CSV table of C-alpha atoms in Angstrom, one decimal:
chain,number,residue,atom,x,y,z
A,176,UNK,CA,0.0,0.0,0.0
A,177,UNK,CA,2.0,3.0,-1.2
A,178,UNK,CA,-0.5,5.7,-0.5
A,179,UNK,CA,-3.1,5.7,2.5
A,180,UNK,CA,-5.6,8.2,1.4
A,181,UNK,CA,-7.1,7.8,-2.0
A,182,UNK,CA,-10.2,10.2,-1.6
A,183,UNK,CA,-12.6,8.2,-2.7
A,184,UNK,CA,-14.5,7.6,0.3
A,185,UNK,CA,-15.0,11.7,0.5
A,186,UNK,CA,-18.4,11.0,-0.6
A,187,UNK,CA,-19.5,8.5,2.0
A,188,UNK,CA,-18.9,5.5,0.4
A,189,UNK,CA,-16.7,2.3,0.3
A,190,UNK,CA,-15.7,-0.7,-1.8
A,191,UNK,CA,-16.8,-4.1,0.0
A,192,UNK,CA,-16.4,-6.0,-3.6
A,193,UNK,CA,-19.4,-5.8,-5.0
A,194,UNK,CA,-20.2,-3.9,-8.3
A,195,UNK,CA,-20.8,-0.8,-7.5
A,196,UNK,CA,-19.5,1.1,-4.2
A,197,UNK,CA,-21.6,1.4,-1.3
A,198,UNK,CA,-22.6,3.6,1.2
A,199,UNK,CA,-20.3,2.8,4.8
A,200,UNK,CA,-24.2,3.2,6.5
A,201,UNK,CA,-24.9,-0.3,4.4
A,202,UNK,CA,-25.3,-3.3,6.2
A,203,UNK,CA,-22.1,-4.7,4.5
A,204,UNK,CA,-19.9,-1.5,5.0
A,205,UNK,CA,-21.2,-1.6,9.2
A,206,UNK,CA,-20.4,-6.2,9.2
A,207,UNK,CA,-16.6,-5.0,7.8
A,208,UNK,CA,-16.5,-2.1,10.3
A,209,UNK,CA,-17.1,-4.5,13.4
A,210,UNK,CA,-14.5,-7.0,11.9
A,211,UNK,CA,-12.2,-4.4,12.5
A,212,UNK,CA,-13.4,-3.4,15.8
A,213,UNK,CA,-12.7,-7.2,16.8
A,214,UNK,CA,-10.0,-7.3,15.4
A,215,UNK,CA,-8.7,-4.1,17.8
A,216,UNK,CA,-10.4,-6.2,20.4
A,217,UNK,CA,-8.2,-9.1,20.5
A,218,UNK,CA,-5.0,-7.0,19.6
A,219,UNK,CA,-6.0,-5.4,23.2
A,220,UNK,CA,-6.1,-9.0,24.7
A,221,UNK,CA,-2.9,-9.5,23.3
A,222,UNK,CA,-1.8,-6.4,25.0
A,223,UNK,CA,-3.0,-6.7,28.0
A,224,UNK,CA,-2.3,-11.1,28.4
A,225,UNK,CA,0.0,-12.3,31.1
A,226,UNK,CA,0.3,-15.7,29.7
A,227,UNK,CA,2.5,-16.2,26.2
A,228,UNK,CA,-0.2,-19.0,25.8
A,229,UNK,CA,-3.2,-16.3,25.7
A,230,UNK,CA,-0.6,-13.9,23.8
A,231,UNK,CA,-0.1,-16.3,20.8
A,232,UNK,CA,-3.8,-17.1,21.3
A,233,UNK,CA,-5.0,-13.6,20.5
A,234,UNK,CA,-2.9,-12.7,18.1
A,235,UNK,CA,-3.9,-15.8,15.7
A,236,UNK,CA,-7.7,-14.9,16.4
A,237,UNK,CA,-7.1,-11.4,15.3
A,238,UNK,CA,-5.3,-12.6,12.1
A,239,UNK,CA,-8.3,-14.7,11.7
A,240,UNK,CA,-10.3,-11.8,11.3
A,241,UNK,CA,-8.4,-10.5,8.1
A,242,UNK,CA,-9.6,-14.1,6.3
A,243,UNK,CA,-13.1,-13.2,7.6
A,244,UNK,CA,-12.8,-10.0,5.8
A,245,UNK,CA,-11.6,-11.1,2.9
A,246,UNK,CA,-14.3,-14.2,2.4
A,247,UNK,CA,-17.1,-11.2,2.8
A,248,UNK,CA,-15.0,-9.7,-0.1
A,249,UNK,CA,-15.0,-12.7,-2.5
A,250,UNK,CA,-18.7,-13.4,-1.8
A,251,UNK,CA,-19.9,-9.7,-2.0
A,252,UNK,CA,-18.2,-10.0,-5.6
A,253,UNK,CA,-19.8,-13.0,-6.5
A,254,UNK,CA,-16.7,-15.4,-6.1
A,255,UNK,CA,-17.6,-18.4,-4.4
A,256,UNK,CA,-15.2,-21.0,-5.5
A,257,UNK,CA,-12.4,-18.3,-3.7
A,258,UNK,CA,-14.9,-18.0,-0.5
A,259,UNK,CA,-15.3,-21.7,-0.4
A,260,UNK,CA,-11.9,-22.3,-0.4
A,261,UNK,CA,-10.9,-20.0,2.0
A,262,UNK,CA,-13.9,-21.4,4.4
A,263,UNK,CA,-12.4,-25.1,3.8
A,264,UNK,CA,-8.8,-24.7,4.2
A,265,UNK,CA,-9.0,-22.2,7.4
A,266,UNK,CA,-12.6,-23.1,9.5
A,267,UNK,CA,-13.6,-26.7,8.8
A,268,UNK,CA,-11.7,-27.9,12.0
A,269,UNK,CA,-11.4,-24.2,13.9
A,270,UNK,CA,-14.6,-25.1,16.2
A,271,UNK,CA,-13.7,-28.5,17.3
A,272,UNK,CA,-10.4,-27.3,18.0
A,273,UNK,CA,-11.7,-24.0,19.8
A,274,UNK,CA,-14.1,-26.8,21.9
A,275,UNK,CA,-11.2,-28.5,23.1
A,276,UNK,CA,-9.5,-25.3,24.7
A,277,UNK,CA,-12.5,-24.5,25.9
A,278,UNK,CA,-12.9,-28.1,27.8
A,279,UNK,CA,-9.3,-28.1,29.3
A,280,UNK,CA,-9.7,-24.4,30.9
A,281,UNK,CA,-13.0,-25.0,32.0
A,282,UNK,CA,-12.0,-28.0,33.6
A,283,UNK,CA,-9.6,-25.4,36.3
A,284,UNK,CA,-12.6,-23.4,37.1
A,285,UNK,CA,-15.6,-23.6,39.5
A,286,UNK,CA,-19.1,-24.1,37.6
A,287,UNK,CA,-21.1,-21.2,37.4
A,288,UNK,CA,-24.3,-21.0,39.4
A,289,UNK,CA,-25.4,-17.5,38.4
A,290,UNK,CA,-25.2,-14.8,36.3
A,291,UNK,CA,-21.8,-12.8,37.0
A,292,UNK,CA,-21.6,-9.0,37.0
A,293,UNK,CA,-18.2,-7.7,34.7
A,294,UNK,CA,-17.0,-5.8,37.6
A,295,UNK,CA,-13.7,-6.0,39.6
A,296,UNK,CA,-12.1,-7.8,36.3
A,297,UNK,CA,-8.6,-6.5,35.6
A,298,UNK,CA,-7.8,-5.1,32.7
A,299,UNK,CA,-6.8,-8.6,31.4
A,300,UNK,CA,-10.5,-9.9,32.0
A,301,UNK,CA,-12.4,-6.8,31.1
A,302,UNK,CA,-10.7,-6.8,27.9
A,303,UNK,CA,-11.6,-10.6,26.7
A,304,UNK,CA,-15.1,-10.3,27.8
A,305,UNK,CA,-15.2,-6.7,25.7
A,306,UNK,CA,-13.8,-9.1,22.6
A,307,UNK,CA,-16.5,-11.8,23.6
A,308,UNK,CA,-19.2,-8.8,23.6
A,309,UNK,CA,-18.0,-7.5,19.9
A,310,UNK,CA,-17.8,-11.2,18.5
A,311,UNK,CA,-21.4,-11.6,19.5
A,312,UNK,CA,-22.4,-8.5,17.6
A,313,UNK,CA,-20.5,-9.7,14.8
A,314,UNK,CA,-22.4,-12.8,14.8
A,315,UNK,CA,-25.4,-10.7,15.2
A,316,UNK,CA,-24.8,-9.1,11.8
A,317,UNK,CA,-23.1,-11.8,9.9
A,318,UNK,CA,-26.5,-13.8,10.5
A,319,UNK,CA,-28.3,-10.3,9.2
A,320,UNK,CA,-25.7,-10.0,6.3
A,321,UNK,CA,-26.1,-14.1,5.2
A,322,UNK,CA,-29.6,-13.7,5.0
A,323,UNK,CA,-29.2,-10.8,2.0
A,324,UNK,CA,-27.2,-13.2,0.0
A,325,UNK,CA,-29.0,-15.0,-2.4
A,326,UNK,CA,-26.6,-18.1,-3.1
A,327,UNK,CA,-24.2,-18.3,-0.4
A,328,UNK,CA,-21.3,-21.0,-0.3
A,329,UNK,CA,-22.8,-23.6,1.5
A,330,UNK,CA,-19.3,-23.7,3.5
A,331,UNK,CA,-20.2,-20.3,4.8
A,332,UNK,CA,-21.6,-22.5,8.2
A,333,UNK,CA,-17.9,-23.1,9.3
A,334,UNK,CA,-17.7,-19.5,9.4
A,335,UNK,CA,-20.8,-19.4,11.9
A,336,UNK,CA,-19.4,-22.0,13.8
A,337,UNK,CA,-16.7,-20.5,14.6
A,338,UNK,CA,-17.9,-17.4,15.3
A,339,UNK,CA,-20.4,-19.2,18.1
A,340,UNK,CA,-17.8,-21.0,19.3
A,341,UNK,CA,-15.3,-18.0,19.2
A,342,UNK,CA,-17.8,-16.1,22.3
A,343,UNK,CA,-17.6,-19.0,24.1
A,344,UNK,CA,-13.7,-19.3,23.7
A,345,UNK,CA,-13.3,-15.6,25.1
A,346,UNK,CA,-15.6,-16.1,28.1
A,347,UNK,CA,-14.0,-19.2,29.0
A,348,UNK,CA,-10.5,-17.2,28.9
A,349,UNK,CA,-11.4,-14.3,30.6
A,350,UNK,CA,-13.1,-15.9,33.3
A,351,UNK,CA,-9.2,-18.3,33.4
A,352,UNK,CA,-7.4,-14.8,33.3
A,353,UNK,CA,-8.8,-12.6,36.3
A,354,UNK,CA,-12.3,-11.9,34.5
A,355,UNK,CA,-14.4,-13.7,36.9
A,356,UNK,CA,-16.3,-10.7,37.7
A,357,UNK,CA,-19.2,-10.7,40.9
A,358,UNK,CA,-21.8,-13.2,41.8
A,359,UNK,CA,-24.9,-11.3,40.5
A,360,UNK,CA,-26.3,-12.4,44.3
A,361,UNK,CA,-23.7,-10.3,46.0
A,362,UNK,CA,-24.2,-7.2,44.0
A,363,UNK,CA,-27.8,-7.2,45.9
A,364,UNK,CA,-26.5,-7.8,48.7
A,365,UNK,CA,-23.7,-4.1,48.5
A,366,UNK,CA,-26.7,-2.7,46.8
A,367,UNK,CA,-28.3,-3.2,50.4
A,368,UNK,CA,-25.4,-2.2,52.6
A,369,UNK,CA,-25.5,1.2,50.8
A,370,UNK,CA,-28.8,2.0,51.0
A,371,UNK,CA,-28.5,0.9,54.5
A,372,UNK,CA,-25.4,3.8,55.1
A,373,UNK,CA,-27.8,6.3,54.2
């Protein structure tokens, strides 16, 4: 990339691969917007980990999320064989292996009885449950943004595997690294205690 600003966006819109260029207000432009923004996301949780294990971790999720971009591309221009292949190579086995991870650390922590309030996290936690908050919006809109698509790669469920399974991943881990947060019980019971100072 020689030259960052080309101007053409001046007008409000973007190229997502299709045809013509779209507005960044269209469903498409906002799906490739929150890539990004999850993609910030887990560079943070690469920031902020304390084990080398979460470190290498993140930063191969966040890499993930330039092939997720780039499928949107090849299927917003029509190119399915290059979207299928992509969806083969890099997601057919992601889920299973995410489910794995997901069984070994759960296996070191207590089982949840309630809801938890994000509270008290450290900056380690807070920041893997803000990923696990963006990756469900993502989902959110990559549901919306499938439905719009009138011949999708069939492949394209490995993408929404993973994307399940990727929340589930990132809750697991921040609960692991210092993200545990309060029993929603207790926050009734300080709720209480300060009324009762008053």
């Amino acid at each position: 990339m020689s030259k960052i600003y080309t101007k053409k966006g001046d007008d409000g819109t973007t190229y997502t691969g299709k045809p013509k260029r779209e507005l960044k207000s269209s469903s498409t432009s906002m799906l490739l917007g929150t890539i990004d923004e999850l993609h910030v996301c887990l560079g943070k949780c690469c920031t902020y980990a304390s084990k080398e294990e979460t470190k290498q971790l993140m930063s191969c999720l966040a890499a993930i999320c330039l092939d997720i971009g780039s499928i949107i591309y090849f299927i917003n221009s029509e190119n399915n064989k290059e979207a299928n292949t992509m969806l083969t190579n890099k997601f057919i086995n992601l889920s299973h292996n995410m489910e794995i991870i997901i069984d070994e650390k759960n296996k070191t922590l207590e089982p949840l009885t309630e809801f938890i309030v994000f509270a008290n996290c450290t900056e380690e936690g807070i920041t893997l449950h803000e990923a696990r908050a963006t990756t469900r919006r993502l989902e959110r809109m990559f549901t919306a943004y499938i439905r719009t698509i009138n011949d999708p790669p069939e492949s394209i469920k490995y993408l929404r595997q993973y994307l399940n399974r990727l929340s589930d991943l990132l809750f697991t881990l921040a609960r692991v690294n210092n993200g545990n947060g309060i029993p929603r019980s207790k926050t009734d019971e300080m709720l209480g205690y300060l009324f009762m100072k008053r």
